[in-house]
Coordinates of C-alpha atoms in Angstrom, one line a residue:
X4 CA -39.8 4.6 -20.1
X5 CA -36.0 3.2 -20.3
X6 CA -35.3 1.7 -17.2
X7 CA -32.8 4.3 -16.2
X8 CA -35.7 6.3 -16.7
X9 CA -37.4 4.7 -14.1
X10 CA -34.7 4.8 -11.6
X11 CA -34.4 8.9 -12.2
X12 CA -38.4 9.2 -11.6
X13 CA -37.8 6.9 -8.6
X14 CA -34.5 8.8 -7.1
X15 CA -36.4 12.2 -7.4
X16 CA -39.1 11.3 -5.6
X17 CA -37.3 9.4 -2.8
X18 CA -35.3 12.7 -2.4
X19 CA -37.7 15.1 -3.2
X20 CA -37.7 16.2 0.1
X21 CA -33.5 16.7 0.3
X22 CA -31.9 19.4 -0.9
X23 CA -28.8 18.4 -3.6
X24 CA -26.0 17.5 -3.1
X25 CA -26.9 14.6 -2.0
X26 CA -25.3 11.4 -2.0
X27 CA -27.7 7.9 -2.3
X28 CA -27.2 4.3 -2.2
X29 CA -30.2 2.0 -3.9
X30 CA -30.2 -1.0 -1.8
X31 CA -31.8 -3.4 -4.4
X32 CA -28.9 -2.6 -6.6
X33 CA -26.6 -2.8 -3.7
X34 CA -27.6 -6.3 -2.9
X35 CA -27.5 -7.6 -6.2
X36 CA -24.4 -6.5 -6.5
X37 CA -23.5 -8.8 -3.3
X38 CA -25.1 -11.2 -4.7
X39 CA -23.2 -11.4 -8.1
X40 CA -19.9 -11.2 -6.3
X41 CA -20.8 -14.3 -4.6
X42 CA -21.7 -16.2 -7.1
X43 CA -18.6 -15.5 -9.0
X44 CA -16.7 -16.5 -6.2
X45 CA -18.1 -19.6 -6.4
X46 CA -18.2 -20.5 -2.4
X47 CA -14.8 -18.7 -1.5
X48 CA -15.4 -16.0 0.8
X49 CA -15.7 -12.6 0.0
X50 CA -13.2 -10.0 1.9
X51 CA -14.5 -6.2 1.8
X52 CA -12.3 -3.9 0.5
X53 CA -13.2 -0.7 2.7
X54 CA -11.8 1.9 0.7
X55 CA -14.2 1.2 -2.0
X56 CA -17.0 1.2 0.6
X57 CA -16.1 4.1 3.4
X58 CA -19.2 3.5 5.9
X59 CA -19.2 1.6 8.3
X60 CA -23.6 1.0 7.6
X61 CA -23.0 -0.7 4.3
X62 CA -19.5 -2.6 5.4
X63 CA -21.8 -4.4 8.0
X64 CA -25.0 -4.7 5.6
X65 CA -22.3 -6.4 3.1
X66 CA -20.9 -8.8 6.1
X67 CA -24.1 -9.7 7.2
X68 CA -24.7 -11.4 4.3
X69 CA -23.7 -14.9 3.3
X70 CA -20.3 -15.3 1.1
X71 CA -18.8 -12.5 2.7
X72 CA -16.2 -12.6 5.7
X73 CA -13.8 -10.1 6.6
X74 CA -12.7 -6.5 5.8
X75 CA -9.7 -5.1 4.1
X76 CA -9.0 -2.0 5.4
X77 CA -6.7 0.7 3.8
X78 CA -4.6 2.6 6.8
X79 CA -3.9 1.2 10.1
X80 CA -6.3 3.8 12.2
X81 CA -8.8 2.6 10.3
X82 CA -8.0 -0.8 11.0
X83 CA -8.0 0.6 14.3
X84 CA -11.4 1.9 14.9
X85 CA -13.2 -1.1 12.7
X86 CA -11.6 -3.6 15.0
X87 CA -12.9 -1.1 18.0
X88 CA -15.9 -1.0 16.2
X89 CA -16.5 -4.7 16.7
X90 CA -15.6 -5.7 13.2
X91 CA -12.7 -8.7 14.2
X92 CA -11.1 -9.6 11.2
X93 CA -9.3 -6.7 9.6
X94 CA -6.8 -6.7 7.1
X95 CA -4.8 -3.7 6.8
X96 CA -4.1 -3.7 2.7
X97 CA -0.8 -1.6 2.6
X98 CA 2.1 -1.1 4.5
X99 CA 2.0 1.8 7.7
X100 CA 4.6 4.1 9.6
X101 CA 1.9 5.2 12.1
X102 CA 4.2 4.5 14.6
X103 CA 1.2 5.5 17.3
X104 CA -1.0 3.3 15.5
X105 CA 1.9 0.2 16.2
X106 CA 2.1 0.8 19.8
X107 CA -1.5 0.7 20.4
X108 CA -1.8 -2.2 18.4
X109 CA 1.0 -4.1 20.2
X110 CA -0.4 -3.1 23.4
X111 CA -3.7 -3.9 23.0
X112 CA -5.2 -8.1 23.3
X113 CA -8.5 -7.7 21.3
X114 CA -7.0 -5.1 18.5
X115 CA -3.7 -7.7 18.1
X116 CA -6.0 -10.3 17.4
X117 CA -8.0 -8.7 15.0
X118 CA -5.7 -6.7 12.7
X119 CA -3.5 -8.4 10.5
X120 CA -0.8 -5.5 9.3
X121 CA 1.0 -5.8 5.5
X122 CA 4.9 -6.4 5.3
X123 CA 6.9 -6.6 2.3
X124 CA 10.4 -5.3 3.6
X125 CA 12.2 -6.2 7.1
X126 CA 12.3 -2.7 7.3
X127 CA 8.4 -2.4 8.3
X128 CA 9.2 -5.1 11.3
X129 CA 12.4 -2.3 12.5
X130 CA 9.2 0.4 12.2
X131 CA 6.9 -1.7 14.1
X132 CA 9.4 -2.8 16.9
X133 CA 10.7 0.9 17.6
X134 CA 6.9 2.3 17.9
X135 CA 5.8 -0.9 20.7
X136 CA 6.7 1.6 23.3
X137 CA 6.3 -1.3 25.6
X138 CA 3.8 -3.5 24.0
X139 CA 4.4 -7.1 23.8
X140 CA 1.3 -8.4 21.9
X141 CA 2.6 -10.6 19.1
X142 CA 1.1 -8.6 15.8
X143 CA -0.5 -10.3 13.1
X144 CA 1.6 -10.6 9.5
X145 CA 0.5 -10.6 6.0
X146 CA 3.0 -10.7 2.9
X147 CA 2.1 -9.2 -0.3
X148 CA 3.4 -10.6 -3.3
X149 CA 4.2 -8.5 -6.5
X150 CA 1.6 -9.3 -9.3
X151 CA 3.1 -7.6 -12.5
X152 CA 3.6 -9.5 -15.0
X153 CA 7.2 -9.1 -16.6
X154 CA 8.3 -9.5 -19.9
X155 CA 11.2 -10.1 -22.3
X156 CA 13.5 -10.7 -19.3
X157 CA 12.0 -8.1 -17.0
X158 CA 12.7 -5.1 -19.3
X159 CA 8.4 -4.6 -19.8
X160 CA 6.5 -4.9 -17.0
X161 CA 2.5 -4.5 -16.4
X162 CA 1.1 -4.1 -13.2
X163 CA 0.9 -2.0 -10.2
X164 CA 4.4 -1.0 -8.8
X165 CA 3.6 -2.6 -5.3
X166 CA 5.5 -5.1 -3.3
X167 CA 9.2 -5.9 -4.4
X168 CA 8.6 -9.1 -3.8
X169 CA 8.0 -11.0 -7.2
X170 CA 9.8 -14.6 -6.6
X171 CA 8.7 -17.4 -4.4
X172 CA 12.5 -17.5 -2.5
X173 CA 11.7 -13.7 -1.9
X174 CA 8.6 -14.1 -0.5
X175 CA 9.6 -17.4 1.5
X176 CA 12.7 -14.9 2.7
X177 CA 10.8 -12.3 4.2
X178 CA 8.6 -15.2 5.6
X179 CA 11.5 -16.6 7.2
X180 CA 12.7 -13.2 8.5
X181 CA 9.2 -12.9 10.4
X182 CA 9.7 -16.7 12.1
X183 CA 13.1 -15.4 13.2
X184 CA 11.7 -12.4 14.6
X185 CA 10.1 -12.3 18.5
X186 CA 6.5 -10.3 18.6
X187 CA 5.5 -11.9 15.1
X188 CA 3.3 -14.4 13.5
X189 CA 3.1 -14.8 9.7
X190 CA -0.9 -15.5 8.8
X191 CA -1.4 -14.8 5.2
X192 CA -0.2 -13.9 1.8
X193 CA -2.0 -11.2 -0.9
X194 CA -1.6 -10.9 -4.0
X195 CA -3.7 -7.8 -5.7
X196 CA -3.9 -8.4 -9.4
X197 CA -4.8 -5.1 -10.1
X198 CA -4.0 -5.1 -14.1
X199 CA -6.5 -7.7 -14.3
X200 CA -8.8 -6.5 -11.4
X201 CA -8.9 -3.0 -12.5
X202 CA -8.5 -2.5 -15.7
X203 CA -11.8 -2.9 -18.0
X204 CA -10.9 -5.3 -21.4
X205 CA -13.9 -3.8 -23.2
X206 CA -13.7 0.0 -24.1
X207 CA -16.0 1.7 -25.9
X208 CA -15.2 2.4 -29.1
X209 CA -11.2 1.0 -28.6
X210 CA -11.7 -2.9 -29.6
X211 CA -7.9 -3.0 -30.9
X212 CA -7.1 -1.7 -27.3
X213 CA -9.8 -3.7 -26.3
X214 CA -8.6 -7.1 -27.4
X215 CA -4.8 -6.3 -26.8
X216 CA -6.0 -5.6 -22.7
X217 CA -7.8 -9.0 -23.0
X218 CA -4.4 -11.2 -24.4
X219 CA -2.6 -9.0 -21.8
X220 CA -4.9 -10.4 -19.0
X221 CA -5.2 -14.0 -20.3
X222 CA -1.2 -14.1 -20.0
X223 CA -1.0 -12.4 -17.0
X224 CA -3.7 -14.8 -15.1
X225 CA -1.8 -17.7 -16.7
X226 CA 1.6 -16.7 -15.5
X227 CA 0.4 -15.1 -11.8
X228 CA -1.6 -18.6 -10.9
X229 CA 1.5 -20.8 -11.4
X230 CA 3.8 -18.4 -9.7
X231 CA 1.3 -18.0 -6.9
X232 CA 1.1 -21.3 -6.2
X233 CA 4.6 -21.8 -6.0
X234 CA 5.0 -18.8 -3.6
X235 CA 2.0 -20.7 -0.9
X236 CA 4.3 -23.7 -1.4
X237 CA 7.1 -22.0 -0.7
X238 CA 5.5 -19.7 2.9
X239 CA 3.7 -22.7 3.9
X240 CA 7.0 -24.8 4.3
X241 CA 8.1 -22.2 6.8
X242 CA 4.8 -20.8 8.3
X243 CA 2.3 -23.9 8.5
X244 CA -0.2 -22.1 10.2
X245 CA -1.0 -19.9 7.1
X246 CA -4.6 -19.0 7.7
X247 CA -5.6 -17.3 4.3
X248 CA -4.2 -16.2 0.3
X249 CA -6.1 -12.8 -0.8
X250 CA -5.9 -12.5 -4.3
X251 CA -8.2 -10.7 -7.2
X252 CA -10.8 -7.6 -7.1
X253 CA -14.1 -6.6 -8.4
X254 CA -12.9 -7.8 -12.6
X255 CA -11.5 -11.1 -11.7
X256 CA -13.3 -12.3 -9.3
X257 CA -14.3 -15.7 -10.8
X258 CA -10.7 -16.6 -12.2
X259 CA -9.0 -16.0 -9.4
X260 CA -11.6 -17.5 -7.5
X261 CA -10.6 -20.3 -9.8
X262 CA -6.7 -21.1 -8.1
X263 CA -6.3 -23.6 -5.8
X264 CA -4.1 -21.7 -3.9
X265 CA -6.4 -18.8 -2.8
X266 CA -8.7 -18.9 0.1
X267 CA -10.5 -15.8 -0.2
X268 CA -10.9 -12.9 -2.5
X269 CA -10.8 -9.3 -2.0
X270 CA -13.6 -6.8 -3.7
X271 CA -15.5 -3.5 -2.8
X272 CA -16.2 -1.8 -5.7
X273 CA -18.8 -4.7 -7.2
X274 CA -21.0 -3.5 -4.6
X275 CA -21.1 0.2 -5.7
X276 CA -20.1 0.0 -9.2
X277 CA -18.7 3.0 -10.5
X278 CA -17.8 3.6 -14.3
X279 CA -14.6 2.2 -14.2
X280 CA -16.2 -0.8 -13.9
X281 CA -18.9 -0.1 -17.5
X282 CA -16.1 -1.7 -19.4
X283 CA -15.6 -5.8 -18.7
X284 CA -16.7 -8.4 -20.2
X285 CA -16.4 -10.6 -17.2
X286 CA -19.2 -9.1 -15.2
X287 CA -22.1 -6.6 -15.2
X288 CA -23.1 -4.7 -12.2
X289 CA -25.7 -2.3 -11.5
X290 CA -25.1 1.4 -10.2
X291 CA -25.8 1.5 -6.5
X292 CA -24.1 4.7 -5.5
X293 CA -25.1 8.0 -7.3
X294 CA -25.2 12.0 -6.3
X295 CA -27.4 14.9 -7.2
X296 CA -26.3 18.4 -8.0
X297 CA -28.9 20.9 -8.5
X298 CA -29.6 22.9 -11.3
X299 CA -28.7 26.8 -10.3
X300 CA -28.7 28.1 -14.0
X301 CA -29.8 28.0 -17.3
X302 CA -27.4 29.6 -19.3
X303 CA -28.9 29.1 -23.2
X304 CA -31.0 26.4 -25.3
X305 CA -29.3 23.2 -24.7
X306 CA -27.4 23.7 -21.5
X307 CA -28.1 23.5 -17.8
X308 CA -25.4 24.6 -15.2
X309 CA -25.3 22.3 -11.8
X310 CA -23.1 23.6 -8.4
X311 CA -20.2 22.0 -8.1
X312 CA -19.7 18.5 -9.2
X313 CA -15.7 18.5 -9.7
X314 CA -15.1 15.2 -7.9
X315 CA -12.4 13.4 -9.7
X316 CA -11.1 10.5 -8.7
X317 CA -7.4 9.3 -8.3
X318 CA -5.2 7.8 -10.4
X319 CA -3.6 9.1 -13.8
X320 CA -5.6 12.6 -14.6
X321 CA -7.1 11.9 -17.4
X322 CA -11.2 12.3 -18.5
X323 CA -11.7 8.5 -17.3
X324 CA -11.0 10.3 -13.6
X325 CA -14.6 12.7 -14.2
X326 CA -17.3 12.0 -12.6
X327 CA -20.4 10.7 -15.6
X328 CA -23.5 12.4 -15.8
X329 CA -26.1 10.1 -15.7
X330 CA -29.6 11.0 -15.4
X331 CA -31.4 12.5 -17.3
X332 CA -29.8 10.3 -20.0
X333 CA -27.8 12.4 -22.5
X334 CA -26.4 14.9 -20.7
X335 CA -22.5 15.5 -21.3
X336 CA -19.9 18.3 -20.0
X337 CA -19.1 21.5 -21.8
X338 CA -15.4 20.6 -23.4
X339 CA -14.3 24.1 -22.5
X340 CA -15.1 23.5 -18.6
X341 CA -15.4 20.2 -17.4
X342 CA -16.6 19.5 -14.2
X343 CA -16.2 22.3 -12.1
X344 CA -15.0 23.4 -8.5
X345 CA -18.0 25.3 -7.7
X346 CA -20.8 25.3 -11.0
X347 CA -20.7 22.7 -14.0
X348 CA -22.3 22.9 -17.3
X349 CA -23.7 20.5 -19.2
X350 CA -24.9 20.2 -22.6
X351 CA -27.3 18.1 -24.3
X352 CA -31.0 18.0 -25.5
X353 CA -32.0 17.2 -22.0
X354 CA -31.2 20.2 -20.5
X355 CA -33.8 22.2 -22.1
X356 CA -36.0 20.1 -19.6
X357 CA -34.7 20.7 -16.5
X358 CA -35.7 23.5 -14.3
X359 CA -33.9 25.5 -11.6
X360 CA -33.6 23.2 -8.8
X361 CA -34.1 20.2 -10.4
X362 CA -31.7 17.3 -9.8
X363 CA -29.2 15.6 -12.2
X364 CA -27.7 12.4 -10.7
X365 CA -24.1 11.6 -11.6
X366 CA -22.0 8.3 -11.1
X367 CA -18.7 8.8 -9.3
X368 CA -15.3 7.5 -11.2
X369 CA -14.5 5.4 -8.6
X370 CA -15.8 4.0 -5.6
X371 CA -15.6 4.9 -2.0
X372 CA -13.8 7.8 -2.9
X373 CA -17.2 9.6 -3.2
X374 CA -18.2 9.5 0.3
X375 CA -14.9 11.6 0.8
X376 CA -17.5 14.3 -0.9
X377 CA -21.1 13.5 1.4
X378 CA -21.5 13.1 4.8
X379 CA -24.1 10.9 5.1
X380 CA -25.5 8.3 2.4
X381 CA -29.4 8.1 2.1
X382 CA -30.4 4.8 1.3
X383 CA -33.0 4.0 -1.3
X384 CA -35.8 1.3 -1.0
X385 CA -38.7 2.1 -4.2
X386 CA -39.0 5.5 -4.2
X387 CA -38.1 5.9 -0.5
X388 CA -35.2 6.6 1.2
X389 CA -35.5 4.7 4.4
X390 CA -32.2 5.2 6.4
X391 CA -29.3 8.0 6.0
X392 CA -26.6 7.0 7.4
X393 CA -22.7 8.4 7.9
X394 CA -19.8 7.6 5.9
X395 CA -16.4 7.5 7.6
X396 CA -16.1 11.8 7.0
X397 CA -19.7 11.9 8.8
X398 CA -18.4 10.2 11.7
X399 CA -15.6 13.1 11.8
X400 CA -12.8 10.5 10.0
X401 CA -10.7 11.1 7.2
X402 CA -8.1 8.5 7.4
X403 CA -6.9 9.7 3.9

């Protein structure tokens, strides 16, 4: 048997008592994940992106373990209810206007001192001021710098359209704006290089694409360590108490690891390892995180149909966005359909194999975005599940 063989025989009988869907986490692969993001972090702490994560089981099995320190959450009442959780470092990824969420923050000791909220315009500080409603805790202050990397005189850029701030006087402005400012502490700097982070530099069957994603990279790391060094420089000469520099993701781990200038680096998706992530050369993970749809029909010779299974993930629509079926090996959708709302069909030798209830496990585009489809997560040890637990939309959360 192939080894993702092996895994199939193993998932069906741990879930052989569960109905599909179902939604399953196999810990071994889980924690070697963790344990590969580590080591290509090289001894800088690991912060967890929550969005790529969505329960609050795994988010703690992943803190517990050495290398990792710290969450990076993705709204502010998430931020919220982590820190109320007991989690005590939280960094909120993205700028809020939950003005509600402000004036609890600002009132509130312990939550003030563990949430660190993202600015990137002085307009944020107007929000946050207006929503205090009375609260005089001084809130916590992180500035995200813009990664893109621009060229022939700004007129191409690549990169996430993020922050405005590109320049180290811009970001050393804003920083300055925030020292000026009563109720405010600046404590960090991120920098999310998501066009090398996220973007895989070895497609399938594209190596011109391929190698033109990997020059892109190369420059871009090049260019972003030299300017993000500068940009610490320049913060640090008006907020000396800095207390960290995010940078990187799940793909660049190990070179931005690499800059002197970051303290710690942000990633989520290593520990799941969805199929974005089948196409770097810089690492290889192992799929943690998988569901099952069961088989409801058998339509012809060569196809199966399994309920539901439309789950695509965000981002620019495209068939990259789908869902993969995964096991049985050799499965593939119907051109004509896709993955559907409510039945999917897939074709492929395989099929003539499965019978009607039978399982066939899929991997999820992205990462946390699939507990946005499961309630709880049953976790896999062997051929045993031997803990279910929520994800945030078990608990009765959907902060997105």
């Amino acid at each position: 048997m192939t080894a993702r063989a092996t895994d199939r025989a193993r998932y069906d009988r741990a879930t052989a008592h569960l109905d599909a869907p179902v939604a399953i986490v196999d810990l071994a692969a889980f924690d070697a994940n963790a344990d590969d993001l580590v080591r290509r972090a090289g001894g800088k702490p690991i912060r967890v992106a929550s969005k790529s994560v969505r329960c609050r089981a795994l988010l703690e099995r992943a803190l517990a373990r050495d290398g990792f320190a710290g969450v990076m959450s993705f709204t502010l009442a998430e931020s919220l209810w982590l820190a109320r959780s007991g989690f005590e470092d939280v960094l909120l990824a993205y700028p809020s206007a939950d003005r509600a969420g402000y004036a609890e923050l600002s009132a509130d000791p312990k939550l003030a001192a563990a949430v660190t909220v993202m600015v990137d315009d002085p307009a944020q500080l107007d929000l946050v001021d207006a929503a205090r409603d009375g609260g005089r805790e001084v809130v916590r202050v992180c500035l995200e710098l813009d990664t893109s990397l621009r060229l022939l005189g700004g007129r191409v850029r690549v990169g996430a359209r993020r922050s405005p701030l590109h320049s180290p006087a811009e970001v050393a402005e804003l920083a300055r704006a925030v020292a000026r400012r009563p109720g405010f502490e600046v404590v960090g700097i991120m920098a999310y290089e998501g066009h090398v982070a996220g973007v895989g530099d070895a497609v399938a069957g594209r190596p011109l694409r391929s190698r033109a994603v990997r020059l892109m990279q190369a420059a871009a790391r090049r260019e972003l360590a030299e300017r993000r060094a500068a940009v610490v420089r320049a913060v640090r000469a008006v907020a000396p108490g800095l207390e960290f520099v995010n940078g990187g993701g799940t793909g660049s781990v190990q070179h931005t690891a690499a800059e002197d200038a970051v303290t710690e680096i942000a990633a989520g998706s290593g520990l799941y390892v969805p199929r974005l992530f089948d196409n770097y050369t810089s690492f290889r993970g192992r799929p943690s995180a998988l569901f099952a749809q069961p088989v409801v029909r058998r339509p012809g010779v060569g196809v199966v149909t399994v309920l539901g299974g439309g789950y695509p993930a965000s981002g620019a629509a495209g068939a990259d966005r789908l869902p993969v079926p995964y096991l049985p090996e050799g499965l593939r959708y119907d051109p004509q359909e896709g993955a559907g709302e409510v039945q999917t069909p897939l074709l492929g030798t395989p099929a003539d194999d499965l019978l009607i209830g039978d399982k066939v496990w899929f991997r999820h585009a992205k990462a946390g975005e699939l507990c946005e489809r499961f309630d709880a997560l049953h976790l896999v040890e062997g051929d045993a599940v031997t803990a279910t637990v929520p994800t945030y939309r078990g608990e009765g959360l959907t902060f997105l």
